[in-house]
mmCIF file of C-alpha atoms in Angstrom:
data_model
loop_
_atom_site.group_PDB
_atom_site.id
_atom_site.type_symbol
_atom_site.label_atom_id
_atom_site.label_comp_id
_atom_site.label_asym_id
_atom_site.label_seq_id
_atom_site.Cartn_x
_atom_site.Cartn_y
_atom_site.Cartn_z
ATOM 1 C CA UNK A 1 141.485 27.714 118.141
ATOM 2 C CA UNK A 2 139.493 29.920 115.583
ATOM 3 C CA UNK A 3 136.263 29.028 114.474
ATOM 4 C CA UNK A 4 135.481 30.415 111.120
ATOM 5 C CA UNK A 5 132.236 31.302 109.564
ATOM 6 C CA UNK A 6 131.443 31.989 105.880
ATOM 7 C CA UNK A 7 130.218 35.860 106.101
ATOM 8 C CA UNK A 8 128.595 36.442 102.523
ATOM 9 C CA UNK A 9 127.384 34.620 99.681
ATOM 10 C CA UNK A 10 125.697 31.511 98.932
ATOM 11 C CA UNK A 11 127.616 29.431 101.450
ATOM 12 C CA UNK A 12 126.859 32.025 104.026
ATOM 13 C CA UNK A 13 126.929 30.067 107.657
ATOM 14 C CA UNK A 14 129.213 27.626 106.498
ATOM 15 C CA UNK A 15 131.570 26.765 109.212
ATOM 16 C CA UNK A 16 135.067 25.516 109.320
ATOM 17 C CA UNK A 17 137.424 24.985 112.043
ATOM 18 C CA UNK A 18 141.096 22.913 113.203
ATOM 19 C CA UNK A 19 142.812 25.086 110.294
ATOM 20 C CA UNK A 20 145.967 27.033 110.964
ATOM 21 C CA UNK A 21 148.112 29.007 108.570
ATOM 22 C CA UNK A 22 145.571 30.300 106.346
ATOM 23 C CA UNK A 23 144.096 33.761 105.054
ATOM 24 C CA UNK A 24 140.906 34.139 103.686
ATOM 25 C CA UNK A 25 137.906 36.721 102.756
ATOM 26 C CA UNK A 26 134.604 37.310 103.547
ATOM 27 C CA UNK A 27 135.252 35.531 106.529
ATOM 28 C CA UNK A 28 134.230 35.864 109.943
ATOM 29 C CA UNK A 29 136.262 34.690 112.879
ATOM 30 C CA UNK A 30 134.891 33.185 116.232
ATOM 31 C CA UNK A 31 137.770 33.145 119.036
ATOM 32 C CA UNK A 32 136.707 32.176 122.632
ATOM 33 C CA UNK A 33 137.526 34.508 125.534
ATOM 34 C CA UNK A 34 137.940 31.375 127.835
ATOM 35 C CA UNK A 35 139.543 28.294 127.808
ATOM 36 C CA UNK A 36 136.354 26.451 129.088
ATOM 37 C CA UNK A 37 135.305 26.248 125.273
ATOM 38 C CA UNK A 38 136.624 23.407 123.334
ATOM 39 C CA UNK A 39 137.108 24.444 119.523
ATOM 40 C CA UNK A 40 135.899 21.559 117.909
ATOM 41 C CA UNK A 41 132.737 21.672 120.424
ATOM 42 C CA UNK A 42 132.057 25.185 119.558
ATOM 43 C CA UNK A 43 132.312 24.340 115.727
ATOM 44 C CA UNK A 44 130.172 21.689 115.752
ATOM 45 C CA UNK A 45 127.611 23.702 117.673
ATOM 46 C CA UNK A 46 127.602 26.276 115.005
ATOM 47 C CA UNK A 47 127.503 23.669 111.840
ATOM 48 C CA UNK A 48 124.098 22.371 114.200
ATOM 49 C CA UNK A 49 122.815 25.929 113.621
ATOM 50 C CA UNK A 50 123.411 26.135 110.010
ATOM 51 C CA UNK A 51 119.656 26.470 109.083
ATOM 52 C CA UNK A 52 119.231 29.012 111.381
ATOM 53 C CA UNK A 53 122.119 31.094 110.363
ATOM 54 C CA UNK A 54 121.283 31.079 106.692
ATOM 55 C CA UNK A 55 117.557 31.411 107.410
ATOM 56 C CA UNK A 56 118.495 34.841 109.381
ATOM 57 C CA UNK A 57 121.079 35.994 106.728
ATOM 58 C CA UNK A 58 120.621 39.684 105.263
ATOM 59 C CA UNK A 59 120.872 41.133 101.777
ATOM 60 C CA UNK A 60 118.439 41.413 99.223
ATOM 61 C CA UNK A 61 120.773 39.837 96.495
ATOM 62 C CA UNK A 62 123.938 38.246 98.526
ATOM 63 C CA UNK A 63 123.131 36.386 101.620
ATOM 64 C CA UNK A 64 125.145 38.147 104.529
ATOM 65 C CA UNK A 65 124.998 36.708 107.992
ATOM 66 C CA UNK A 66 123.681 38.862 110.467
ATOM 67 C CA UNK A 67 125.525 39.526 113.540
ATOM 68 C CA UNK A 68 122.712 40.271 115.541
ATOM 69 C CA UNK A 69 121.306 36.557 115.013
ATOM 70 C CA UNK A 70 124.938 34.983 115.744
ATOM 71 C CA UNK A 71 124.897 36.498 118.917
ATOM 72 C CA UNK A 72 121.659 35.602 119.945
ATOM 73 C CA UNK A 73 122.950 31.959 119.799
ATOM 74 C CA UNK A 74 122.739 30.269 123.478
ATOM 75 C CA UNK A 75 125.533 27.660 123.800
ATOM 76 C CA UNK A 76 125.079 25.151 126.540
ATOM 77 C CA UNK A 77 128.671 24.740 127.836
ATOM 78 C CA UNK A 78 129.135 21.509 129.905
ATOM 79 C CA UNK A 79 132.697 21.009 132.000
ATOM 80 C CA UNK A 80 135.549 20.643 129.115
ATOM 81 C CA UNK A 81 136.237 16.564 129.309
ATOM 82 C CA UNK A 82 132.579 16.495 128.404
ATOM 83 C CA UNK A 83 132.951 18.923 125.383
ATOM 84 C CA UNK A 84 135.749 16.998 124.190
ATOM 85 C CA UNK A 85 133.705 13.762 124.451
ATOM 86 C CA UNK A 86 130.921 15.091 122.453
ATOM 87 C CA UNK A 87 133.444 16.521 119.883
ATOM 88 C CA UNK A 88 134.848 13.473 119.668
ATOM 89 C CA UNK A 89 131.948 11.247 118.697
ATOM 90 C CA UNK A 90 130.997 13.945 116.202
ATOM 91 C CA UNK A 91 134.491 14.076 114.738
ATOM 92 C CA UNK A 92 134.296 10.468 114.035
ATOM 93 C CA UNK A 93 130.846 10.552 112.370
ATOM 94 C CA UNK A 94 132.238 13.458 110.233
ATOM 95 C CA UNK A 95 135.410 11.612 109.064
ATOM 96 C CA UNK A 96 133.067 8.476 108.146
ATOM 97 C CA UNK A 97 130.919 11.014 106.361
ATOM 98 C CA UNK A 98 133.750 12.572 104.292
ATOM 99 C CA UNK A 99 135.262 9.342 103.682
ATOM 100 C CA UNK A 100 131.984 7.961 101.971
ATOM 101 C CA UNK A 101 131.841 11.289 100.061
ATOM 102 C CA UNK A 102 135.131 10.702 98.799
ATOM 103 C CA UNK A 103 134.762 6.941 97.959
ATOM 104 C CA UNK A 104 131.871 8.367 95.999
ATOM 105 C CA UNK A 105 133.744 10.782 94.213
ATOM 106 C CA UNK A 106 136.694 8.650 92.944
ATOM 107 C CA UNK A 107 134.319 5.995 91.806
ATOM 108 C CA UNK A 108 132.027 8.836 89.617
ATOM 109 C CA UNK A 109 135.166 8.733 86.947
ATOM 110 C CA UNK A 110 135.455 5.043 86.582
ATOM 111 C CA UNK A 111 132.543 4.273 84.164
ATOM 112 C CA UNK A 112 133.438 7.039 82.128
ATOM 113 C CA UNK A 113 137.048 6.072 81.885
ATOM 114 C CA UNK A 114 135.896 2.480 80.850
ATOM 115 C CA UNK A 115 133.386 4.004 78.323
ATOM 116 C CA UNK A 116 136.384 6.059 76.577
ATOM 117 C CA UNK A 117 138.779 2.736 76.678
ATOM 118 C CA UNK A 118 136.209 0.720 74.609
ATOM 119 C CA UNK A 119 134.323 3.514 72.645
ATOM 120 C CA UNK A 120 137.175 6.425 72.105
ATOM 121 C CA UNK A 121 137.063 9.713 73.300
ATOM 122 C CA UNK A 122 134.546 12.813 72.539
ATOM 123 C CA UNK A 123 136.506 13.543 69.502
ATOM 124 C CA UNK A 124 137.194 10.309 68.188
ATOM 125 C CA UNK A 125 134.035 8.536 68.672
ATOM 126 C CA UNK A 126 132.311 10.545 65.658
ATOM 127 C CA UNK A 127 135.163 9.303 63.426
ATOM 128 C CA UNK A 128 135.321 5.849 64.680
ATOM 129 C CA UNK A 129 131.442 4.602 64.460
ATOM 130 C CA UNK A 130 128.432 5.299 61.812
ATOM 131 C CA UNK A 131 125.920 7.915 63.174
ATOM 132 C CA UNK A 132 121.997 8.366 63.310
ATOM 133 C CA UNK A 133 119.987 10.976 64.049
ATOM 134 C CA UNK A 134 118.071 10.052 67.841
ATOM 135 C CA UNK A 135 114.816 10.628 66.178
ATOM 136 C CA UNK A 136 115.770 7.538 63.950
ATOM 137 C CA UNK A 137 116.655 4.867 66.652
ATOM 138 C CA UNK A 138 114.249 5.840 69.404
ATOM 139 C CA UNK A 139 111.362 6.907 70.451
ATOM 140 C CA UNK A 140 110.843 10.201 72.419
ATOM 141 C CA UNK A 141 107.979 11.303 74.527
ATOM 142 C CA UNK A 142 107.546 14.317 76.704
ATOM 143 C CA UNK A 143 105.469 14.030 79.896
ATOM 144 C CA UNK A 144 102.477 15.813 81.672
ATOM 145 C CA UNK A 145 102.041 18.821 82.729
ATOM 146 C CA UNK A 146 101.326 20.131 86.426
ATOM 147 C CA UNK A 147 98.280 21.805 87.125
ATOM 148 C CA UNK A 148 96.012 21.371 84.337
ATOM 149 C CA UNK A 149 92.091 21.533 84.109
ATOM 150 C CA UNK A 150 90.787 18.505 83.150
ATOM 151 C CA UNK A 151 87.253 19.511 82.623
ATOM 152 C CA UNK A 152 85.510 16.901 85.084
ATOM 153 C CA UNK A 153 87.170 14.096 83.056
ATOM 154 C CA UNK A 154 88.017 11.347 85.620
ATOM 155 C CA UNK A 155 91.638 11.171 86.710
ATOM 156 C CA UNK A 156 93.696 9.130 88.758
ATOM 157 C CA UNK A 157 97.083 9.826 91.323
ATOM 158 C CA UNK A 158 100.161 8.219 90.167
ATOM 159 C CA UNK A 159 103.937 8.393 90.784
ATOM 160 C CA UNK A 160 105.906 10.750 88.666
ATOM 161 C CA UNK A 161 109.401 12.036 88.084
ATOM 162 C CA UNK A 162 110.301 15.647 88.178
ATOM 163 C CA UNK A 163 114.012 17.127 86.868
ATOM 164 C CA UNK A 164 115.318 17.035 90.601
ATOM 165 C CA UNK A 165 114.791 13.291 90.004
ATOM 166 C CA UNK A 166 117.031 13.035 87.086
ATOM 167 C CA UNK A 167 120.698 13.393 87.626
ATOM 168 C CA UNK A 168 123.854 13.029 85.559
ATOM 169 C CA UNK A 169 124.090 9.270 85.208
ATOM 170 C CA UNK A 170 121.769 8.310 88.082
ATOM 171 C CA UNK A 171 118.113 8.894 89.488
ATOM 172 C CA UNK A 172 117.490 10.323 92.919
ATOM 173 C CA UNK A 173 114.254 8.066 93.996
ATOM 174 C CA UNK A 174 114.594 9.545 97.737
ATOM 175 C CA UNK A 175 111.454 11.718 97.040
ATOM 176 C CA UNK A 176 108.674 10.805 94.470
ATOM 177 C CA UNK A 177 105.588 12.748 94.207
ATOM 178 C CA UNK A 178 102.332 12.162 92.968
ATOM 179 C CA UNK A 179 100.587 13.857 90.042
ATOM 180 C CA UNK A 180 97.132 14.002 88.707
ATOM 181 C CA UNK A 181 96.637 12.715 85.364
ATOM 182 C CA UNK A 182 94.169 10.822 82.987
ATOM 183 C CA UNK A 183 94.037 7.182 82.852
ATOM 184 C CA UNK A 184 94.822 6.914 79.403
ATOM 185 C CA UNK A 185 98.029 9.197 79.716
ATOM 186 C CA UNK A 186 99.200 6.928 82.667
ATOM 187 C CA UNK A 187 99.055 3.741 80.111
ATOM 188 C CA UNK A 188 100.877 5.820 77.178
ATOM 189 C CA UNK A 189 103.673 7.313 79.424
ATOM 190 C CA UNK A 190 104.104 4.575 82.246
ATOM 191 C CA UNK A 191 107.997 4.113 82.063
ATOM 192 C CA UNK A 192 109.133 0.895 80.942
ATOM 193 C CA UNK A 193 112.891 -0.621 82.342
ATOM 194 C CA UNK A 194 115.319 0.438 80.304
ATOM 195 C CA UNK A 195 113.655 3.965 79.322
ATOM 196 C CA UNK A 196 116.410 6.765 79.212
ATOM 197 C CA UNK A 197 114.865 9.986 81.049
ATOM 198 C CA UNK A 198 116.732 13.341 80.220
ATOM 199 C CA UNK A 199 115.712 16.574 81.576
ATOM 200 C CA UNK A 200 115.193 19.344 78.936
ATOM 201 C CA UNK A 201 117.253 21.957 80.555
ATOM 202 C CA UNK A 202 116.685 24.991 83.357
ATOM 203 C CA UNK A 203 120.208 25.638 84.729
ATOM 204 C CA UNK A 204 123.218 24.769 82.596
ATOM 205 C CA UNK A 205 124.237 21.429 84.584
ATOM 206 C CA UNK A 206 120.659 20.118 84.164
ATOM 207 C CA UNK A 207 120.841 20.308 80.153
ATOM 208 C CA UNK A 208 120.585 17.154 78.478
ATOM 209 C CA UNK A 209 121.630 14.617 81.802
ATOM 210 C CA UNK A 210 120.149 11.601 81.569
ATOM 211 C CA UNK A 211 120.043 8.238 83.596
ATOM 212 C CA UNK A 212 118.128 4.910 83.174
ATOM 213 C CA UNK A 213 115.088 3.678 84.574
ATOM 214 C CA UNK A 214 114.979 0.326 86.021
ATOM 215 C CA UNK A 215 111.260 -0.174 86.764
ATOM 216 C CA UNK A 216 111.793 0.846 90.537
ATOM 217 C CA UNK A 217 108.286 2.169 90.940
ATOM 218 C CA UNK A 218 105.008 0.451 88.897
ATOM 219 C CA UNK A 219 103.555 2.737 87.450
ATOM 220 C CA UNK A 220 105.378 5.434 86.811
ATOM 221 C CA UNK A 221 105.069 8.379 84.665
ATOM 222 C CA UNK A 222 106.949 11.619 84.161
ATOM 223 C CA UNK A 223 106.371 15.446 83.699
ATOM 224 C CA UNK A 224 106.793 17.828 80.681
ATOM 225 C CA UNK A 225 110.197 18.799 81.890
ATOM 226 C CA UNK A 226 111.647 15.183 81.286
ATOM 227 C CA UNK A 227 112.173 13.323 78.136
ATOM 228 C CA UNK A 228 111.824 9.963 77.630
ATOM 229 C CA UNK A 229 113.924 7.718 75.416
ATOM 230 C CA UNK A 230 112.987 4.290 74.319
ATOM 231 C CA UNK A 231 115.856 3.508 72.106
ATOM 232 C CA UNK A 232 115.670 0.403 69.620
ATOM 233 C CA UNK A 233 118.009 -1.863 71.615
ATOM 234 C CA UNK A 234 119.034 -3.688 68.068
ATOM 235 C CA UNK A 235 121.025 -0.813 67.299
ATOM 236 C CA UNK A 236 121.645 1.139 70.763
ATOM 237 C CA UNK A 237 121.415 -0.096 74.214
ATOM 238 C CA UNK A 238 120.241 2.026 77.259
ATOM 239 C CA UNK A 239 123.841 1.712 78.859
ATOM 240 C CA UNK A 240 125.788 3.277 76.019
ATOM 241 C CA UNK A 241 123.343 6.029 75.558
ATOM 242 C CA UNK A 242 123.242 7.111 79.229
ATOM 243 C CA UNK A 243 127.138 6.962 79.462
ATOM 244 C CA UNK A 244 127.629 8.823 75.982
ATOM 245 C CA UNK A 245 125.011 11.811 77.653
ATOM 246 C CA UNK A 246 128.144 12.291 79.812
ATOM 247 C CA UNK A 247 130.553 13.041 77.645
ATOM 248 C CA UNK A 248 131.546 16.100 76.483
ATOM 249 C CA UNK A 249 130.583 15.628 73.103
ATOM 250 C CA UNK A 250 127.063 15.243 73.912
ATOM 251 C CA UNK A 251 127.213 18.281 76.523
ATOM 252 C CA UNK A 252 128.441 20.380 73.433
ATOM 253 C CA UNK A 253 125.805 19.357 71.014
ATOM 254 C CA UNK A 254 123.291 20.544 73.790
ATOM 255 C CA UNK A 255 124.919 23.601 74.418
ATOM 256 C CA UNK A 256 124.991 24.546 70.719
ATOM 257 C CA UNK A 257 121.497 23.405 70.007
ATOM 258 C CA UNK A 258 119.807 24.858 72.901
ATOM 259 C CA UNK A 259 117.896 27.975 73.460
ATOM 260 C CA UNK A 260 119.707 30.055 75.523
ATOM 261 C CA UNK A 261 118.519 33.078 78.245
ATOM 262 C CA UNK A 262 120.647 34.680 81.150
ATOM 263 C CA UNK A 263 121.985 31.222 83.118
ATOM 264 C CA UNK A 264 119.518 29.164 81.520
ATOM 265 C CA UNK A 265 118.957 26.768 78.428
ATOM 266 C CA UNK A 266 116.535 24.518 77.109
ATOM 267 C CA UNK A 267 116.295 21.954 74.616
ATOM 268 C CA UNK A 268 113.012 21.030 72.415
ATOM 269 C CA UNK A 269 112.053 17.941 70.993
ATOM 270 C CA UNK A 270 113.023 18.904 67.507
ATOM 271 C CA UNK A 271 116.614 19.537 68.876
ATOM 272 C CA UNK A 272 116.632 16.230 70.887
ATOM 273 C CA UNK A 273 115.316 14.259 68.100
ATOM 274 C CA UNK A 274 118.340 15.405 65.901
ATOM 275 C CA UNK A 275 121.167 14.702 68.130
ATOM 276 C CA UNK A 276 123.642 12.561 66.160
ATOM 277 C CA UNK A 277 124.436 9.259 68.047
ATOM 278 C CA UNK A 278 127.250 7.300 67.041
ATOM 279 C CA UNK A 279 126.484 3.599 67.089
ATOM 280 C CA UNK A 280 129.399 0.931 67.787
ATOM 281 C CA UNK A 281 129.038 -2.649 66.779
ATOM 282 C CA UNK A 282 126.217 -4.456 69.195
ATOM 283 C CA UNK A 283 128.994 -6.859 71.080
ATOM 284 C CA UNK A 284 131.166 -3.699 72.220
ATOM 285 C CA UNK A 285 127.788 -2.249 73.398
ATOM 286 C CA UNK A 286 126.775 -5.745 75.144
ATOM 287 C CA UNK A 287 130.642 -6.001 76.719
ATOM 288 C CA UNK A 288 130.019 -2.336 78.109
ATOM 289 C CA UNK A 289 126.367 -2.838 79.383
ATOM 290 C CA UNK A 290 127.938 -5.992 81.375
ATOM 291 C CA UNK A 291 130.361 -3.897 83.319
ATOM 292 C CA UNK A 292 128.035 -0.721 83.717
ATOM 293 C CA UNK A 293 125.555 -3.091 85.316
ATOM 294 C CA UNK A 294 127.903 -4.273 87.544
ATOM 295 C CA UNK A 295 129.283 -0.534 88.432
ATOM 296 C CA UNK A 296 125.672 0.513 88.895
ATOM 297 C CA UNK A 297 125.274 -1.854 91.602
ATOM 298 C CA UNK A 298 128.333 -0.990 93.570
ATOM 299 C CA UNK A 299 127.708 2.712 92.911
ATOM 300 C CA UNK A 300 124.073 2.490 94.419
ATOM 301 C CA UNK A 301 125.657 0.760 97.517
ATOM 302 C CA UNK A 302 128.198 3.530 97.891
ATOM 303 C CA UNK A 303 125.572 6.467 97.554
ATOM 304 C CA UNK A 304 123.144 4.596 100.159
ATOM 305 C CA UNK A 305 126.470 4.461 102.299
ATOM 306 C CA UNK A 306 127.128 7.698 101.941
ATOM 307 C CA UNK A 307 123.535 9.053 102.249
ATOM 308 C CA UNK A 308 123.341 6.931 105.841
ATOM 309 C CA UNK A 309 126.836 8.460 106.942
ATOM 310 C CA UNK A 310 125.298 12.069 106.150
ATOM 311 C CA UNK A 311 122.065 10.838 108.019
ATOM 312 C CA UNK A 312 123.930 9.596 110.998
ATOM 313 C CA UNK A 313 126.209 12.558 111.368
ATOM 314 C CA UNK A 314 123.103 15.191 110.991
ATOM 315 C CA UNK A 315 121.210 12.953 113.855
ATOM 316 C CA UNK A 316 124.216 13.121 116.019
ATOM 317 C CA UNK A 317 124.630 16.542 115.707
ATOM 318 C CA UNK A 318 121.191 17.739 116.410
ATOM 319 C CA UNK A 319 121.331 15.165 119.625
ATOM 320 C CA UNK A 320 124.779 16.594 121.120
ATOM 321 C CA UNK A 321 123.526 20.053 121.827
ATOM 322 C CA UNK A 322 119.959 18.770 123.156
ATOM 323 C CA UNK A 323 122.126 17.179 125.542
ATOM 324 C CA UNK A 324 121.588 13.898 124.495
ATOM 325 C CA UNK A 325 124.613 12.224 123.234
#
């Protein structure tokens, strides 16, 4: 019947319940003093207040849930059967959300397994195929900088991609922002279907990650913290190159070549152009591209299903404790 709250750290305010037989640290235990409160009902209520708990954390370096902010919360307590009914609805939506997320996680490793099967593991791939510096087989461009002074020159507003849009192996286009640019820049930098977008770095997980642009928005350009890689398709297909970026071989190269400070790493144009790209025969790349295209469509459907499940759970959670469920 205990409800647990992560008390300290980056996950402060995270709630769990329905567990037994565990011990833990940096956790607070909430134990109802009355049998009139259903554990799951209380747990879901606290999950609905996660943002409030995070916003009211104390501590300059390590967030800490404040007891006072927790005690200020007021909980609507309907009769126990009503609490159980509400908790049951939320539990079903929560289960759907976790199943969708699990299915997405399972599918994420599929294409990389196919890649290794067809082209070899990160060690063998360099020994098996001839290599070319990326700069010899692709046109690479940096993007536009935000907040520039155009000295009175006429500009246009255009959609652009930020680092947050470029994930490892896919593009997150849920939020597209606009940027001011010169018409000539839009013409020069507008993305084409098949371009591979790569991040220059920041946190280590952002270093050299990339994904294929499929022309979802037109026109669209990119900011200066993203590289646009336009490959010579006669030598290297985008599907092969984008998946090469997910291998340990590519990650090790960019990590070694990068300029590093505490918790940050970046690559520049010179280092990117020097990246040695193994070039398998065109027929094998084409076969992989067909498999990759089918996978991408399925993966996009799964991502959308997972997003909708998260949205549904969030909406139900919000409505439940406003007496609307």
